[in-house]
PDB file of C-alpha atoms in Angstrom:
ATOM      1  CA  MET A  14      57.362-239.334 -34.644  1.00  0.00           C
ATOM      2  CA  LEU A  15      58.520-239.150 -31.024  1.00  0.00           C
ATOM      3  CA  LEU A  16      54.919-239.213 -29.789  1.00  0.00           C
ATOM      4  CA  THR A  17      54.484-242.603 -31.471  1.00  0.00           C
ATOM      5  CA  TYR A  18      57.689-244.237 -30.211  1.00  0.00           C
ATOM      6  CA  PRO A  19      55.830-246.795 -28.031  1.00  0.00           C
ATOM      7  CA  LEU A  20      54.416-248.194 -31.280  1.00  0.00           C
ATOM      8  CA  TRP A  21      57.767-248.652 -33.047  1.00  0.00           C
ATOM      9  CA  ALA A  22      59.967-249.195 -29.955  1.00  0.00           C
ATOM     10  CA  PRO A  23      57.738-250.985 -27.434  1.00  0.00           C
ATOM     11  CA  GLY A  24      60.683-251.881 -25.192  1.00  0.00           C
ATOM     12  CA  SER A  25      61.399-248.247 -24.427  1.00  0.00           C
ATOM     13  CA  GLY A  26      58.306-247.606 -22.308  1.00  0.00           C
ATOM     14  CA  SER A  27      54.700-246.623 -22.650  1.00  0.00           C
ATOM     15  CA  GLY A  28      55.373-243.028 -23.615  1.00  0.00           C
ATOM     16  CA  LEU A  29      53.296-239.973 -22.927  1.00  0.00           C
ATOM     17  CA  LEU A  30      49.952-241.761 -23.208  1.00  0.00           C
ATOM     18  CA  GLY A  31      51.119-244.367 -20.714  1.00  0.00           C
ATOM     19  CA  GLU A  32      52.034-241.626 -18.277  1.00  0.00           C
ATOM     20  CA  VAL A  33      48.672-239.921 -18.727  1.00  0.00           C
ATOM     21  CA  TRP A  34      46.682-243.091 -18.138  1.00  0.00           C
ATOM     22  CA  ALA A  35      48.812-244.277 -15.206  1.00  0.00           C
ATOM     23  CA  LEU A  36      46.288-242.596 -12.881  1.00  0.00           C
ATOM     24  CA  GLY A  37      43.340-244.313 -14.541  1.00  0.00           C
ATOM     25  CA  TRP A  38      40.926-242.836 -17.007  1.00  0.00           C
ATOM     26  CA  ALA A  39      39.451-240.265 -14.577  1.00  0.00           C
ATOM     27  CA  GLY A  40      42.846-239.118 -13.287  1.00  0.00           C
ATOM     28  CA  GLY A  41      44.226-239.053 -16.819  1.00  0.00           C
ATOM     29  CA  LEU A  42      41.369-236.888 -18.077  1.00  0.00           C
ATOM     30  CA  ILE A  43      41.629-234.543 -15.113  1.00  0.00           C
ATOM     31  CA  GLY A  44      45.384-234.251 -15.695  1.00  0.00           C
ATOM     32  CA  VAL A  45      44.976-233.560 -19.406  1.00  0.00           C
ATOM     33  CA  PHE A  46      42.258-230.948 -18.884  1.00  0.00           C
ATOM     34  CA  ALA A  47      44.187-229.282 -16.067  1.00  0.00           C
ATOM     35  CA  PHE A  48      47.287-229.087 -18.265  1.00  0.00           C
ATOM     36  CA  LEU A  49      45.312-227.709 -21.225  1.00  0.00           C
ATOM     37  CA  GLY A  50      43.720-225.154 -18.913  1.00  0.00           C
ATOM     38  CA  LEU A  51      47.164-223.986 -17.784  1.00  0.00           C
ATOM     39  CA  VAL A  52      48.305-223.761 -21.414  1.00  0.00           C
ATOM     40  CA  ALA A  53      45.223-221.641 -22.180  1.00  0.00           C
ATOM     41  CA  LEU A  54      46.045-219.272 -19.307  1.00  0.00           C
ATOM     42  CA  TYR A  55      49.638-219.046 -20.549  1.00  0.00           C
ATOM     43  CA  CYS A  56      48.442-218.322 -24.107  1.00  0.00           C
ATOM     44  CA  ARG A  57      46.158-215.621 -22.767  1.00  0.00           C
ATOM     45  CA  GLN A  58      49.141-213.999 -21.037  1.00  0.00           C
ATOM     46  CA  LEU A  59      51.248-214.228 -24.215  1.00  0.00           C
ATOM     47  CA  GLN A  60      48.368-212.668 -26.156  1.00  0.00           C
ATOM     48  CA  ARG A  61      48.132-209.878 -23.584  1.00  0.00           C
ATOM     49  CA  LEU A  62      51.868-209.213 -23.928  1.00  0.00           C
ATOM     50  CA  LEU A  63      51.690-209.079 -27.722  1.00  0.00           C
ATOM     51  CA  THR A  64      48.620-206.826 -27.520  1.00  0.00           C
ATOM     52  CA  LEU A  65      50.657-204.377 -25.431  1.00  0.00           C
ATOM     53  CA  VAL A  66      53.327-204.216 -28.146  1.00  0.00           C
ATOM     54  CA  ARG A  67      52.675-201.204 -30.354  1.00  0.00           C
ATOM     55  CA  PRO A  68      50.614-202.271 -33.397  1.00  0.00           C
ATOM     56  CA  HIS A  69      53.243-201.166 -35.933  1.00  0.00           C
ATOM     57  CA  ALA A  70      55.871-203.317 -34.145  1.00  0.00           C
ATOM     58  CA  ARG A  71      53.849-206.550 -34.082  1.00  0.00           C
ATOM     59  CA  PRO A  72      55.030-209.090 -36.656  1.00  0.00           C
ATOM     60  CA  VAL A  73      51.877-211.182 -36.154  1.00  0.00           C
ATOM     61  CA  SER A  74      48.397-210.885 -34.719  1.00  0.00           C
ATOM     62  CA  PRO A  75      48.166-211.334 -30.923  1.00  0.00           C
ATOM     63  CA  SER A  76      45.699-214.181 -31.517  1.00  0.00           C
ATOM     64  CA  SER A  77      48.433-216.174 -33.294  1.00  0.00           C
ATOM     65  CA  VAL A  78      49.678-217.420 -29.910  1.00  0.00           C
ATOM     66  CA  TRP A  79      46.740-219.839 -29.857  1.00  0.00           C
ATOM     67  CA  TRP A  80      48.543-221.965 -32.459  1.00  0.00           C
ATOM     68  CA  MET A  81      50.169-223.450 -29.362  1.00  0.00           C
ATOM     69  CA  PHE A  82      47.174-225.820 -29.325  1.00  0.00           C
ATOM     70  CA  ALA A  83      47.823-227.155 -32.850  1.00  0.00           C
ATOM     71  CA  VAL A  84      49.169-230.584 -31.857  1.00  0.00           C
ATOM     72  CA  PRO A  85      51.615-231.947 -33.089  1.00  0.00           C
ATOM     73  CA  PHE A  86      52.740-228.790 -34.912  1.00  0.00           C
ATOM     74  CA  ASN A  87      52.868-226.896 -31.629  1.00  0.00           C
ATOM     75  CA  PHE A  88      56.229-228.454 -30.735  1.00  0.00           C
ATOM     76  CA  VAL A  89      57.757-226.449 -33.584  1.00  0.00           C
ATOM     77  CA  GLU A  90      55.214-223.628 -33.604  1.00  0.00           C
ATOM     78  CA  ASP A  91      56.152-222.685 -30.031  1.00  0.00           C
ATOM     79  CA  PHE A  92      59.585-221.572 -31.302  1.00  0.00           C
ATOM     80  CA  PHE A  93      57.854-219.313 -33.841  1.00  0.00           C
ATOM     81  CA  ILE A  94      55.508-217.903 -31.206  1.00  0.00           C
ATOM     82  CA  VAL A  95      58.451-216.990 -28.950  1.00  0.00           C
ATOM     83  CA  GLY A  96      60.382-215.614 -31.930  1.00  0.00           C
ATOM     84  CA  ASN A  97      57.499-213.478 -33.165  1.00  0.00           C
ATOM     85  CA  ILE A  98      56.818-211.993 -29.751  1.00  0.00           C
ATOM     86  CA  SER A  99      60.540-211.392 -29.285  1.00  0.00           C
ATOM     87  CA  ALA A 100      60.700-209.568 -32.623  1.00  0.00           C
ATOM     88  CA  GLY A 101      57.732-207.448 -31.570  1.00  0.00           C
ATOM     89  CA  LEU A 102      59.308-206.594 -28.223  1.00  0.00           C
ATOM     90  CA  SER A 103      62.544-205.573 -29.961  1.00  0.00           C
ATOM     91  CA  ALA A 104      60.760-203.499 -32.599  1.00  0.00           C
ATOM     92  CA  ASP A 105      58.606-201.811 -29.951  1.00  0.00           C
ATOM     93  CA  GLY A 106      61.709-200.739 -28.038  1.00  0.00           C
ATOM     94  CA  ARG A 107      60.017-199.868 -24.743  1.00  0.00           C
ATOM     95  CA  LEU A 108      61.177-202.972 -22.871  1.00  0.00           C
ATOM     96  CA  PRO A 109      64.837-202.864 -21.808  1.00  0.00           C
ATOM     97  CA  GLN A 110      66.887-204.948 -24.237  1.00  0.00           C
ATOM     98  CA  ARG A 111      68.367-207.102 -21.448  1.00  0.00           C
ATOM     99  CA  ILE A 112      64.903-208.083 -20.232  1.00  0.00           C
ATOM    100  CA  ALA A 113      63.668-208.827 -23.763  1.00  0.00           C
ATOM    101  CA  GLN A 114      66.743-210.978 -24.441  1.00  0.00           C
ATOM    102  CA  GLN A 115      66.310-212.929 -21.195  1.00  0.00           C
ATOM    103  CA  TRP A 116      62.625-213.442 -22.014  1.00  0.00           C
ATOM    104  CA  THR A 117      63.588-214.796 -25.426  1.00  0.00           C
ATOM    105  CA  ARG A 118      66.345-217.102 -24.123  1.00  0.00           C
ATOM    106  CA  VAL A 119      64.109-218.644 -21.464  1.00  0.00           C
ATOM    107  CA  GLY A 120      61.356-219.053 -24.069  1.00  0.00           C
ATOM    108  CA  TYR A 121      63.586-220.844 -26.559  1.00  0.00           C
ATOM    109  CA  CYS A 122      65.011-223.024 -23.781  1.00  0.00           C
ATOM    110  CA  TRP A 123      61.592-224.218 -22.615  1.00  0.00           C
ATOM    111  CA  CYS A 124      60.665-224.955 -26.225  1.00  0.00           C
ATOM    112  CA  GLY A 125      63.828-227.029 -26.659  1.00  0.00           C
ATOM    113  CA  PHE A 126      63.378-228.970 -23.450  1.00  0.00           C
ATOM    114  CA  GLN A 127      59.753-229.600 -24.402  1.00  0.00           C
ATOM    115  CA  ILE A 128      61.032-231.428 -27.500  1.00  0.00           C
ATOM    116  CA  LEU A 129      63.513-233.367 -25.355  1.00  0.00           C
ATOM    117  CA  SER A 130      60.606-234.397 -23.116  1.00  0.00           C
ATOM    118  CA  LEU A 131      59.244-236.464 -26.009  1.00  0.00           C
ATOM    119  CA  PHE A 132      62.237-238.813 -25.918  1.00  0.00           C
ATOM    120  CA  PRO A 133      61.848-242.159 -24.179  1.00  0.00           C
ATOM    121  CA  GLY A 134      63.210-242.945 -20.742  1.00  0.00           C
ATOM    122  CA  TRP A 135      65.213-240.726 -18.440  1.00  0.00           C
ATOM    123  CA  PRO A 136      66.126-238.115 -21.100  1.00  0.00           C
ATOM    124  CA  GLY A 137      62.406-237.527 -21.629  1.00  0.00           C
ATOM    125  CA  TYR A 138      61.631-237.337 -17.915  1.00  0.00           C
ATOM    126  CA  LEU A 139      64.529-234.973 -17.262  1.00  0.00           C
ATOM    127  CA  GLY A 140      63.653-232.874 -20.313  1.00  0.00           C
ATOM    128  CA  GLY A 141      60.041-232.685 -19.189  1.00  0.00           C
ATOM    129  CA  ALA A 142      60.937-231.622 -15.671  1.00  0.00           C
ATOM    130  CA  VAL A 143      63.286-228.901 -16.910  1.00  0.00           C
ATOM    131  CA  ALA A 144      60.724-227.808 -19.534  1.00  0.00           C
ATOM    132  CA  VAL A 145      58.028-227.322 -16.888  1.00  0.00           C
ATOM    133  CA  VAL A 146      60.336-225.230 -14.686  1.00  0.00           C
ATOM    134  CA  LEU A 147      61.413-223.120 -17.675  1.00  0.00           C
ATOM    135  CA  TRP A 148      57.817-222.787 -18.888  1.00  0.00           C
ATOM    136  CA  LEU A 149      56.692-221.487 -15.490  1.00  0.00           C
ATOM    137  CA  THR A 150      59.708-219.158 -15.387  1.00  0.00           C
ATOM    138  CA  HIS A 151      58.820-217.874 -18.852  1.00  0.00           C
ATOM    139  CA  TRP A 152      55.225-217.352 -17.758  1.00  0.00           C
ATOM    140  CA  VAL A 153      56.397-215.202 -14.824  1.00  0.00           C
ATOM    141  CA  ARG A 154      58.708-213.237 -17.142  1.00  0.00           C
ATOM    142  CA  THR A 155      55.833-212.782 -19.602  1.00  0.00           C
ATOM    143  CA  THR A 156      53.642-211.362 -16.850  1.00  0.00           C
ATOM    144  CA  ARG A 157      56.412-209.001 -15.718  1.00  0.00           C
ATOM    145  CA  ALA A 158      57.127-207.851 -19.275  1.00  0.00           C
ATOM    146  CA  ALA A 159      53.433-207.145 -19.832  1.00  0.00           C
ATOM    147  CA  SER A 160      53.306-205.159 -16.600  1.00  0.00           C
ATOM    148  CA  MET A 161      56.351-203.164 -17.657  1.00  0.00           C
ATOM    149  CA  LEU A 162      54.830-202.368 -21.052  1.00  0.00           C
ATOM    150  CA  LYS A 163      51.536-201.397 -19.439  1.00  0.00           C
ATOM    151  CA  VAL A 164      53.309-199.059 -17.008  1.00  0.00           C
ATOM    152  CA  ARG A 165      55.373-197.539 -19.828  1.00  0.00           C
ATOM    153  CA  SER A 166      52.189-196.954 -21.848  1.00  0.00           C
ATOM    154  CA  THR A 167      50.599-195.218 -18.879  1.00  0.00           C
ATOM    155  CA  ASP A 168      53.745-193.117 -18.273  1.00  0.00           C
ATOM    156  CA  ALA A 169      53.719-191.961 -21.886  1.00  0.00           C
ATOM    157  CA  LEU A 170      50.092-190.880 -21.567  1.00  0.00           C
ATOM    158  CA  THR A 171      50.575-188.977 -18.326  1.00  0.00           C
ATOM    159  CA  THR A 172      53.738-187.114 -19.396  1.00  0.00           C
ATOM    160  CA  VAL A 173      52.198-185.635 -22.547  1.00  0.00           C
TER     161      VAL A 173
END
């Protein structure tokens, strides 16, 4: 519904599509493909993290993170992706609880601000800016968590 607001509230701005096409068709396409490429890299990192969770602790398949591309469901699905990975990290137990909780909080926050970014005007712009910062922060935390799990897996193998 929020994606279509320029159609039912034309006085509130041109919306996301207007922003995309502000750079012309070539710039808009480059921007869209660059963004989708970044989302794919992020999904790959989430999949890597979930793959490192012990199989018995995974609530879902690691490939389920790719539902992030299921527009418009992805705005809600992202919460489930973060929640499922969080549940797997908790059930696995190898990642310190404080780090897993911070990972989860940042993940839920970026998901929430992503929804806010769909609103018209300054709330949408502000929500989008905060969402991007939180998304990048979550990506860094995802990479660190995966590295920690990989190291802990290696430690377990070498101490046996």
